[in-house]
Amino acid sequence: MRILIPYDFSSNAQHALRYALNVFPAGEHEITVVHIFLTDSIRPVLPLPDDHLIRNEIIQNLQEAIADFDDAQRINLEAAYGLANEVLVDMVRDRSFDLIVMGTHGADQAYRLLLGTHASYLASHADCAVYIVPEHSVLQAPKRVALAIDPHHPVVPENIELIKKLPLEHLEIISVANSRKQASEIEELAWLLELRKLDVFSMEVIEPAGSIDQTLEKLVKEKSIGLVSLIRRKHRFPESLFHDSVLSRITKSAKMPILVLPGEA
């Protein structure tokens, strides 16, 4: 799997990198760590005159940052100039990365807010899955994963394959129903019945307890979930406003790792 990890030299970026390499060892996956730099607030148009000098210095700093990791020599290191959101989206599109792994907070208070925005933006716009690692999350691979679904939109097969690459012991399929009739209809969907044949999967239909994000947070505490996975879909306006606002709230306020999967158009 091809994995892209943005890195800003903050303690949280180091935490997210360590987390990523615990879950996706460099010896088993193609890992690229990139630092994106911008010298001022003006939108970049042309390369800087000393661009190559800056890039060389960044690469040296990245080499020092990853020196203690296993298989550090297998990790690709890059420096890119531009606006972080645009650079990362372009890298995913042009080079077919399968996954972005990133933290949610940077080195100082102003950048903390900015990185939270980056995570939310990429979760909504990147053409790949986005794995978001909060700064205080436990440094271990998730064993119990909850996949929150919309039962009327089948899970894309590639998403299931990605989840199955996690070293998990259990994957719980979660859906929300407002009535027993609706719950029964969800449980009888053919594509969900196929998933339930696999030993690692189970299915639960729950009643909403407040907002969607509050319902998920409650579930995480009750079932000791180590990772919540959500499926992003493309919507028509104004439906997208509701979906994007929920996704934004969950990714910005997450206290546990979140894996946002691309869905069907």
Backbone as numpy.savetxt, mean C-alpha at the origin, in Angstrom:
# Nx Ny Nz CAx CAy CAz Cx Cy Cz
8.36 -10.58 -7.89 7.51 -9.38 -7.89 8.39 -8.14 -7.89
7.99 -7.12 -8.65 8.77 -5.88 -8.75 8.19 -4.86 -7.77
9.02 -4.42 -6.81 8.54 -3.58 -5.71 9.31 -2.27 -5.68
8.58 -1.17 -5.54 9.15 0.17 -5.50 8.96 0.75 -4.10
10.05 1.25 -3.49 9.98 1.78 -2.13 10.52 3.21 -2.11
9.65 4.23 -1.97 10.12 5.61 -1.82 10.83 5.77 -0.47
11.89 6.56 -0.45 12.71 6.67 0.77 13.18 8.11 0.93
12.90 8.72 2.11 13.27 10.12 2.33 14.28 10.31 3.47
14.89 9.21 3.94 15.91 9.23 4.99 15.34 9.53 6.37
14.03 9.58 6.54 13.43 9.77 7.85 13.40 8.45 8.60
13.14 8.51 9.91 13.05 7.27 10.69 11.88 6.42 10.24
10.80 7.06 9.81 9.66 6.28 9.36 9.92 5.62 8.01
10.67 6.30 7.15 11.05 5.67 5.88 11.91 4.44 6.13
12.80 4.54 7.12 13.64 3.39 7.48 12.78 2.26 8.03
11.77 2.63 8.83 10.85 1.63 9.39 10.08 0.94 8.26
9.57 1.72 7.32 8.81 1.14 6.20 9.70 0.24 5.34
10.96 0.65 5.14 11.89 -0.17 4.35 12.18 -1.48 5.07
12.42 -1.41 6.37 12.70 -2.62 7.14 11.49 -3.56 7.11
10.30 -2.97 7.25 9.07 -3.75 7.20 8.94 -4.44 5.83
9.17 -3.67 4.78 9.04 -4.20 3.42 9.97 -5.37 3.18
11.21 -5.27 3.65 12.18 -6.33 3.41 11.92 -7.54 4.30
11.22 -7.36 5.42 10.79 -8.50 6.23 9.72 -9.30 5.50
8.82 -8.58 4.84 7.70 -9.24 4.15 8.11 -9.72 2.76
8.93 -8.92 2.08 9.34 -9.24 0.70 10.86 -9.23 0.62
11.53 -10.33 0.97 13.00 -10.36 0.98 13.59 -10.02 -0.38
14.70 -9.29 -0.34 15.34 -8.86 -1.58 15.85 -10.04 -2.39
16.12 -11.15 -1.75 16.58 -12.33 -2.47 15.49 -13.02 -3.26
14.22 -12.67 -2.97 13.08 -13.31 -3.64 12.30 -12.35 -4.54
12.56 -11.05 -4.43 11.82 -10.06 -5.19 12.79 -9.02 -5.74
12.36 -8.32 -6.78 13.16 -7.23 -7.36 12.79 -5.94 -6.65
13.67 -5.45 -5.79 13.40 -4.29 -4.94 14.12 -3.06 -5.48
13.40 -1.95 -5.64 14.00 -0.67 -6.03 13.66 0.37 -4.97
14.70 0.98 -4.39 14.52 2.06 -3.42 14.86 3.37 -4.13
13.94 4.33 -4.06 14.15 5.60 -4.77 14.00 6.78 -3.82
14.93 7.72 -3.92 14.79 9.01 -3.23 14.46 10.06 -4.27
13.38 10.80 -4.04 12.94 11.84 -4.98 13.29 13.19 -4.39
14.04 13.98 -5.14 14.49 15.27 -4.61 13.95 16.42 -5.44
13.74 17.53 -4.77 13.25 18.77 -5.41 13.84 19.92 -4.62
14.57 20.80 -5.27 15.32 21.82 -4.55 14.47 23.02 -4.15
13.32 23.22 -4.79 12.47 24.36 -4.42 11.02 24.00 -4.74
10.12 24.92 -4.53 8.71 24.65 -4.73 8.25 24.87 -6.17
9.18 25.31 -7.03 8.83 25.56 -8.42 8.74 24.23 -9.16
7.74 24.09 -9.98 7.55 22.84 -10.73 8.77 22.58 -11.61
9.38 21.39 -11.51 10.59 21.11 -12.30 10.29 21.00 -13.78
11.14 21.66 -14.59 10.99 21.59 -16.04 12.27 21.02 -16.65
13.40 21.56 -16.25 14.68 21.12 -16.81 15.54 20.51 -15.70
16.43 19.59 -16.03 17.35 19.05 -15.03 18.23 20.14 -14.43
18.66 19.95 -13.19 19.56 20.91 -12.57 20.95 20.83 -13.22
21.70 21.94 -13.23 23.05 21.90 -13.81 23.95 20.87 -13.15
23.82 20.71 -11.81 24.65 19.75 -11.09 23.86 18.50 -10.74
22.93 18.15 -11.60 22.02 17.03 -11.35 22.77 15.74 -11.05
23.79 15.43 -11.82 24.51 14.16 -11.64 25.25 14.12 -10.32
25.74 15.28 -9.84 26.43 15.33 -8.55 25.46 15.04 -7.41
24.28 15.63 -7.50 23.25 15.40 -6.47 22.85 13.94 -6.45
22.64 13.38 -7.63 22.23 11.97 -7.72 23.29 11.05 -7.13
24.56 11.31 -7.44 25.65 10.48 -6.91 25.68 10.53 -5.39
25.51 11.72 -4.82 25.52 11.86 -3.37 24.34 11.11 -2.75
23.16 11.20 -3.38 21.99 10.50 -2.88 22.21 8.99 -2.91
22.78 8.49 -3.99 23.02 7.04 -4.09 23.98 6.59 -3.00
25.00 7.38 -2.71 25.92 7.04 -1.64 25.21 6.99 -0.30
24.33 7.96 -0.06 23.58 7.99 1.19 22.63 6.80 1.29
22.02 6.41 0.16 21.13 5.25 0.15 21.92 3.97 0.44
23.13 3.88 -0.11 23.95 2.70 0.14 24.25 2.56 1.63
24.52 3.68 2.30 24.77 3.65 3.75 23.49 3.27 4.51
22.35 3.74 4.03 21.08 3.49 4.72 20.68 2.02 4.70
21.05 1.29 3.63 20.63 -0.11 3.51 21.75 -1.09 3.82
22.90 -0.58 4.23 24.09 -1.43 4.38 23.87 -2.61 5.32
23.04 -2.43 6.34 22.86 -3.48 7.35 21.80 -4.52 6.97
21.12 -4.33 5.87 20.07 -5.27 5.47 20.66 -6.48 4.77
20.00 -7.64 4.96 20.40 -8.84 4.22 20.19 -8.60 2.72
21.09 -9.15 1.94 21.01 -9.03 0.48 20.95 -7.58 0.01
21.64 -6.68 0.73 21.63 -5.26 0.36 22.14 -5.05 -1.06
23.07 -5.89 -1.47 23.65 -5.74 -2.81 22.64 -6.06 -3.90
21.54 -6.71 -3.57 20.51 -7.04 -4.54 19.49 -5.90 -4.74
19.53 -4.90 -3.85 18.55 -3.82 -3.90 18.99 -2.74 -4.89
18.12 -2.37 -5.81 18.40 -1.31 -6.77 18.19 0.04 -6.11
19.13 0.96 -6.29 19.05 2.29 -5.67 18.97 3.35 -6.76
18.03 4.29 -6.59 17.85 5.33 -7.61 17.57 6.68 -6.95
17.92 7.75 -7.69 17.57 9.11 -7.31 16.80 9.72 -8.46
15.68 10.35 -8.14 14.83 10.94 -9.19 14.49 12.37 -8.81
14.46 13.23 -9.81 14.16 14.65 -9.61 12.74 14.95 -10.05
11.95 15.60 -9.18 10.60 15.97 -9.57 9.66 16.00 -8.38
8.38 16.05 -8.68 7.33 16.02 -7.68 7.01 14.56 -7.37
7.03 14.22 -6.10 6.99 12.81 -5.69 5.82 12.06 -6.30
4.61 12.61 -6.19 3.44 11.89 -6.70 3.58 11.58 -8.19
4.00 12.58 -8.96 4.11 12.40 -10.41 5.22 11.40 -10.77
6.35 11.52 -10.07 7.48 10.64 -10.36 7.11 9.18 -10.09
6.48 8.93 -8.95 6.14 7.56 -8.58 5.08 6.97 -9.51
4.06 7.74 -9.84 3.04 7.25 -10.75 3.65 6.93 -12.12
4.55 7.80 -12.58 5.20 7.57 -13.88 6.11 6.33 -13.84
6.83 6.15 -12.74 7.72 5.00 -12.62 6.93 3.69 -12.68
5.80 3.68 -11.97 4.96 2.47 -11.98 4.43 2.19 -13.37
3.96 3.24 -14.05 3.39 3.06 -15.38 4.45 2.65 -16.41
5.59 3.31 -16.36 6.61 3.09 -17.40 7.41 1.81 -17.18
7.49 1.35 -15.92 8.38 0.21 -15.63 7.65 -0.98 -15.03
6.34 -0.91 -14.99 5.50 -2.05 -14.61 5.83 -2.62 -13.23
5.93 -1.74 -12.24 6.08 -2.22 -10.87 4.77 -2.86 -10.42
4.87 -3.89 -9.58 3.69 -4.58 -9.07 3.19 -3.98 -7.77
4.07 -3.31 -7.03 3.73 -2.87 -5.67 4.59 -1.69 -5.26
3.97 -0.72 -4.57 4.68 0.35 -3.87 4.54 0.08 -2.38
5.64 0.16 -1.64 5.60 0.08 -0.18 6.13 1.39 0.36
5.35 2.07 1.20 5.79 3.37 1.71 5.24 3.65 3.09
5.93 4.53 3.83 5.47 4.99 5.12 4.46 6.11 4.96
3.97 6.60 6.09 2.95 7.65 6.05 3.43 8.97 6.62
4.55 9.00 7.31 5.02 10.25 7.91 6.50 10.42 7.70
6.91 11.67 7.47 8.32 11.97 7.21 9.05 12.53 8.41
10.12 13.26 8.12 11.04 13.65 9.17 10.53 14.78 10.05
9.78 15.72 9.54 9.30 16.84 10.36 7.80 17.00 10.19
7.22 17.91 10.98 5.77 18.03 11.03 5.17 18.41 9.67
5.81 19.35 8.98 5.28 19.77 7.68 5.33 18.61 6.69
6.45 17.88 6.70 6.60 16.78 5.74 5.74 15.58 6.13
5.42 15.47 7.44 4.52 14.41 7.89 3.19 14.54 7.15
2.67 15.77 7.08 1.40 15.99 6.40 1.53 15.70 4.91
2.66 16.09 4.35 2.88 15.89 2.92 2.94 14.41 2.57
3.65 13.62 3.38 3.76 12.20 3.08 2.43 11.50 3.25
1.63 11.93 4.23 0.29 11.37 4.37 -0.51 11.60 3.10
-0.32 12.78 2.50 -1.00 13.09 1.24 -0.47 12.22 0.11
0.85 11.99 0.08 1.44 11.12 -0.94 0.82 9.73 -0.87
0.74 9.17 0.32 0.21 7.81 0.47 -1.22 7.74 -0.01
-2.02 8.73 0.37 -3.42 8.75 -0.05 -3.54 8.91 -1.56
-2.72 9.79 -2.14 -2.77 10.03 -3.58 -2.39 8.76 -4.35
-1.31 8.13 -3.95 -0.84 6.95 -4.67 -1.83 5.79 -4.52
-2.45 5.69 -3.36 -3.46 4.64 -3.16 -4.61 4.80 -4.13
-4.87 6.04 -4.55 -5.99 6.32 -5.46 -5.59 6.35 -6.93
-4.30 6.58 -7.22 -3.91 6.85 -8.61 -2.86 5.92 -9.20
-2.06 5.25 -8.40 -1.01 4.39 -8.96 -1.61 3.17 -9.64
-1.00 2.75 -10.75 -1.48 1.59 -11.50 -0.93 0.28 -10.93
-0.84 0.21 -9.61 -0.38 -1.01 -8.96 -0.89 -1.00 -7.53
-0.64 -2.07 -6.81 -1.02 -2.12 -5.40 -0.10 -1.20 -4.59
-0.65 -0.64 -3.50 0.12 0.26 -2.63 0.01 -0.26 -1.20
1.15 -0.54 -0.59 1.25 -1.09 0.77 1.70 0.05 1.67
0.81 0.50 2.56 1.08 1.68 3.40 1.43 1.22 4.81
2.59 1.68 5.31 3.11 1.22 6.61 3.14 2.40 7.59
2.23 2.45 8.57 2.25 3.53 9.57 3.51 3.48 10.41
3.88 4.61 10.99 5.17 4.72 11.66 5.30 3.87 12.91
4.18 3.51 13.56 4.27 2.72 14.79 3.81 1.28 14.60
3.69 0.83 13.35 3.24 -0.54 13.10 4.32 -1.54 13.52
3.88 -2.75 13.88 4.79 -3.79 14.35 5.65 -4.29 13.19
6.94 -4.47 13.48 7.88 -4.89 12.45 7.85 -6.40 12.26
6.78 -6.90 11.69 6.71 -8.32 11.38 5.72 -8.54 10.25
5.92 -9.61 9.53 5.02 -9.93 8.42 3.63 -10.25 8.97
2.58 -9.78 8.31 1.22 -10.04 8.81 0.84 -11.51 8.64
0.30 -12.09 9.71 -0.16 -13.47 9.65 -1.66 -13.56 9.38
-2.41 -12.57 9.87 -3.86 -12.56 9.66 -4.20 -11.31 8.85
-4.80 -11.52 7.69 -5.11 -10.43 6.77 -6.61 -10.38 6.54
-7.18 -9.17 6.61 -8.60 -8.97 6.30 -8.71 -8.27 4.96
-9.43 -8.89 4.04 -9.68 -8.31 2.73 -11.12 -7.80 2.69
-11.27 -6.48 2.68 -12.60 -5.87 2.65 -13.06 -5.77 1.20
-14.24 -6.29 0.91 -14.69 -6.37 -0.47 -16.05 -5.72 -0.67
-16.31 -5.35 -1.90 -17.65 -5.03 -2.35 -18.15 -6.27 -3.08
-19.13 -6.97 -2.53 -19.52 -8.28 -3.08 -19.99 -8.26 -4.53
-20.40 -7.10 -5.02 -20.91 -7.03 -6.38 -19.83 -6.71 -7.40
-18.58 -6.63 -6.93 -17.45 -6.40 -7.84 -16.42 -7.48 -7.56
-16.32 -8.50 -8.42 -15.42 -9.63 -8.18 -13.98 -9.19 -7.93
-13.29 -9.94 -7.09 -11.88 -9.68 -6.82 -11.07 -10.04 -8.06
-10.22 -9.12 -8.51 -9.36 -9.37 -9.68 -8.39 -10.50 -9.32
-8.27 -11.53 -10.18 -7.40 -12.68 -9.85 -5.97 -12.28 -9.48
-5.43 -11.25 -10.14 -4.06 -10.81 -9.83 -3.94 -10.35 -8.39
-5.02 -9.77 -7.83 -4.98 -9.32 -6.44 -4.87 -10.50 -5.48
-5.63 -11.53 -5.74 -5.56 -12.71 -4.89 -4.16 -13.33 -4.94
-3.57 -13.35 -6.13 -2.22 -13.90 -6.26 -1.22 -13.09 -5.45
-1.37 -11.76 -5.44 -0.47 -10.92 -4.67 -0.61 -11.20 -3.18
-1.85 -11.29 -2.70 -2.07 -11.56 -1.28 -1.50 -12.92 -0.89
-1.64 -13.89 -1.77 -1.14 -15.24 -1.47 0.39 -15.29 -1.38
1.06 -14.26 -1.90 2.52 -14.19 -1.79 2.96 -13.71 -0.41
2.01 -13.19 0.39 2.32 -12.81 1.75 2.49 -14.06 2.61
3.38 -14.03 3.60 3.57 -15.21 4.47 2.46 -15.30 5.52
1.22 -15.33 5.07 0.09 -15.28 6.01 -0.38 -16.68 6.39
-1.06 -16.72 7.53 -1.66 -17.96 8.00 -3.16 -17.99 7.74
-3.75 -16.81 7.59 -5.20 -16.75 7.42 -5.59 -15.47 6.69
-6.50 -15.59 5.75 -7.07 -14.45 5.04 -8.57 -14.45 5.26
-9.07 -13.42 5.89 -10.50 -13.33 6.16 -11.14 -12.37 5.17
-12.12 -12.86 4.42 -12.85 -12.03 3.48 -13.96 -11.33 4.25
-13.97 -10.00 4.21 -14.92 -9.22 4.99 -15.83 -8.44 4.05
-17.12 -8.50 4.30 -18.06 -7.67 3.58 -19.08 -7.12 4.57
-19.72 -6.03 4.19 -20.68 -5.37 5.07 -22.08 -5.52 4.48
-23.04 -5.94 5.30 -24.42 -6.11 4.86 -25.35 -5.41 5.85
-26.40 -4.82 5.34 -27.34 -4.09 6.19 -28.55 -4.93 6.60
-28.63 -6.16 6.11 -29.75 -7.02 6.46 -29.34 -8.47 6.31
-30.10 -9.40 6.94 -29.81 -10.82 6.84 -29.98 -11.31 5.40
-30.97 -10.79 4.71 -31.20 -11.18 3.32 -29.99 -10.81 2.47
-29.51 -9.60 2.65 -28.34 -9.16 1.89 -27.12 -10.01 2.24
-26.96 -10.36 3.52 -25.84 -11.19 3.95 -25.90 -12.56 3.28
-27.10 -13.13 3.20 -27.27 -14.43 2.56 -26.93 -14.37 1.07
-27.33 -13.30 0.42 -27.03 -13.13 -1.00 -25.53 -13.03 -1.23
-24.85 -12.33 -0.34 -23.40 -12.16 -0.48 -22.70 -13.52 -0.35
-23.08 -14.30 0.66 -22.41 -15.56 0.92 -22.61 -16.58 -0.20
-23.63 -16.40 -1.03 -23.92 -17.34 -2.10 -23.32 -16.93 -3.45
-22.61 -15.82 -3.50 -21.98 -15.40 -4.75 -20.96 -16.45 -5.21
-21.04 -16.83 -6.46 -20.22 -17.93 -6.98 -18.73 -17.70 -6.78
-18.25 -16.50 -7.08 -16.81 -16.27 -7.01 -16.31 -16.29 -5.57
-17.18 -15.96 -4.58 -16.79 -16.06 -3.19 -16.77 -17.51 -2.73
-17.71 -18.31 -3.24 -17.74 -19.72 -2.90 -16.47 -20.42 -3.36
-15.95 -20.01 -4.51 -14.70 -20.58 -5.00 -13.54 -20.25 -4.06
-13.50 -19.01 -3.57 -12.43 -18.62 -2.65 -12.49 -19.43 -1.36
-13.69 -19.73 -0.90 -13.84 -20.40 0.39 -13.41 -21.86 0.34
-13.17 -22.40 -0.85 -12.68 -23.77 -0.96 -11.22 -23.87 -0.53
-10.52 -22.75 -0.53 -9.10 -22.74 -0.16 -8.96 -22.70 1.36
-8.04 -23.49 1.90 -7.91 -23.61 3.35 -7.57 -22.30 4.04
-6.83 -21.43 3.37 -6.36 -20.22 4.01 -7.45 -19.15 4.12
-8.57 -19.33 3.40 -9.61 -18.32 3.35 -10.77 -18.64 4.28
-11.40 -17.59 4.81 -12.69 -17.71 5.47 -13.49 -16.47 5.10
-14.79 -16.51 5.36 -15.68 -15.44 4.94 -16.53 -15.00 6.11
-16.68 -13.70 6.28 -17.57 -13.17 7.31 -18.30 -11.95 6.76
-19.60 -11.93 6.94 -20.40 -10.78 6.56 -20.82 -10.08 7.85
-20.45 -8.83 8.00 -20.70 -8.11 9.25 -21.67 -6.96 9.03
-22.30 -6.56 10.10 -23.16 -5.38 10.05 -22.31 -4.14 10.30
-22.61 -3.03 9.62 -21.82 -1.81 9.82 -21.96 -1.27 11.23
-20.83 -0.85 11.80 -20.83 -0.22 13.13 -20.26 1.18 12.98
-21.12 2.12 12.58 -20.65 3.47 12.30 -20.18 3.55 10.86
-19.12 4.34 10.61 -18.59 4.51 9.27 -17.81 3.26 8.86
-17.48 3.18 7.57 -16.74 2.03 7.07 -15.38 1.91 7.76
-14.67 3.04 7.90 -13.36 2.99 8.53 -13.46 2.62 10.01
-14.52 3.07 10.71 -14.70 2.69 12.11 -15.01 1.20 12.24
-15.79 0.68 11.29 -16.12 -0.75 11.29 -14.85 -1.59 11.12
-14.00 -1.18 10.20 -12.75 -1.91 9.98 -11.83 -1.83 11.19
-11.75 -0.66 11.82 -10.88 -0.49 12.98 -11.33 -1.39 14.13
-12.65 -1.49 14.33 -13.18 -2.36 15.37 -12.85 -3.82 15.08
-12.99 -4.21 13.82 -12.71 -5.58 13.43 -11.24 -5.94 13.65
-10.35 -5.01 13.34 -8.92 -5.24 13.50 -8.59 -5.56 14.95
-9.18 -4.80 15.88 -8.92 -5.03 17.30 -9.47 -6.37 17.77
-10.67 -6.72 17.32 -11.32 -7.94 17.78 -10.63 -9.20 17.27
-10.09 -9.17 16.08 -9.55 -10.37 15.45 -8.03 -10.37 15.31
-7.36 -9.39 15.92 -5.90 -9.32 15.85 -5.40 -9.34 14.40
-6.02 -8.53 13.57 -5.65 -8.45 12.15 -4.34 -7.67 12.01
-3.42 -8.21 11.23 -2.13 -7.55 11.02 -2.06 -6.68 9.79
-3.01 -6.87 8.87 -3.03 -6.10 7.62 -4.46 -6.03 7.11
-4.90 -4.83 6.76 -6.21 -4.66 6.14 -5.99 -4.36 4.66
-6.67 -5.10 3.81 -6.55 -4.91 2.37 -7.86 -4.39 1.81
-7.76 -3.34 1.02 -8.91 -2.71 0.39 -8.76 -2.76 -1.12
-9.87 -2.80 -1.82 -9.82 -2.81 -3.28 -10.29 -1.47 -3.82
-9.42 -0.84 -4.59 -9.75 0.46 -5.19 -10.43 0.22 -6.54
-11.49 0.94 -6.78 -12.16 0.87 -8.07 -12.23 2.24 -8.70
-12.29 2.28 -10.02 -12.50 3.53 -10.71 -14.00 3.82 -10.75
-14.35 5.05 -10.42 -15.75 5.44 -10.34 -16.06 6.60 -11.26
-17.31 6.71 -11.57 -17.77 7.91 -12.25 -18.07 8.99 -11.22
-17.90 10.23 -11.61 -18.26 11.34 -10.75 -19.81 11.41 -10.68
-20.47 11.61 -9.48 -19.86 11.97 -8.20 -19.61 10.79 -7.28
-19.84 9.54 -7.74 -19.62 8.39 -6.87 -18.19 8.35 -6.36
-17.25 8.81 -7.19 -15.85 8.78 -6.81 -15.58 9.64 -5.59
-16.35 10.70 -5.39 -16.12 11.57 -4.25 -16.26 10.81 -2.94
-17.32 9.99 -2.85 -17.53 9.23 -1.62 -16.45 8.17 -1.45
-16.19 7.41 -2.51 -15.21 6.33 -2.41 -13.82 6.89 -2.08
-13.39 7.93 -2.78 -12.06 8.49 -2.55 -11.94 9.09 -1.15
-13.03 9.68 -0.62 -12.96 10.27 0.71 -12.80 9.18 1.77
-13.50 8.05 1.59 -13.36 6.93 2.52 -11.95 6.37 2.45
-11.44 6.14 1.23 -10.10 5.61 1.05 -9.07 6.56 1.64
-9.26 7.87 1.44 -8.34 8.86 1.97 -8.33 8.84 3.50
-9.52 8.76 4.11 -9.60 8.72 5.58 -8.88 7.50 6.13
-9.10 6.36 5.50 -8.50 5.12 5.99 -6.98 5.15 5.85
-6.47 5.60 4.71 -5.03 5.59 4.48 -4.30 6.64 5.32
-4.94 7.79 5.57 -4.28 8.84 6.34 -4.29 8.56 7.83
-5.32 7.88 8.34 -5.46 7.67 9.78 -5.11 6.24 10.19
-4.58 5.46 9.27 -4.34 4.04 9.55 -3.37 3.86 10.72
-3.72 2.91 11.60 -2.85 2.54 12.71 -2.21 1.18 12.47
-2.68 0.51 11.43 -2.10 -0.77 11.03 -1.78 -0.69 9.55
-0.91 -1.56 9.02 -0.61 -1.51 7.60 -1.87 -1.70 6.75
-1.91 -0.99 5.62 -3.02 -1.05 4.68 -2.47 -1.43 3.31
-3.10 -2.41 2.68 -2.74 -2.78 1.32 -3.90 -2.43 0.40
-3.68 -1.44 -0.47 -4.71 -0.99 -1.41 -4.47 -1.66 -2.75
-5.43 -2.44 -3.20 -5.30 -3.22 -4.43 -6.06 -2.55 -5.56
-5.49 -2.53 -6.77 -6.24 -2.00 -7.92 -7.38 -2.94 -8.26
-8.52 -2.38 -8.64 -9.68 -3.19 -8.98 -10.04 -3.05 -10.44
-11.18 -3.62 -10.79 -11.66 -3.51 -12.15 -12.09 -2.10 -12.44
-11.95 -1.66 -13.69 -12.36 -0.32 -14.09 -13.86 -0.20 -14.02
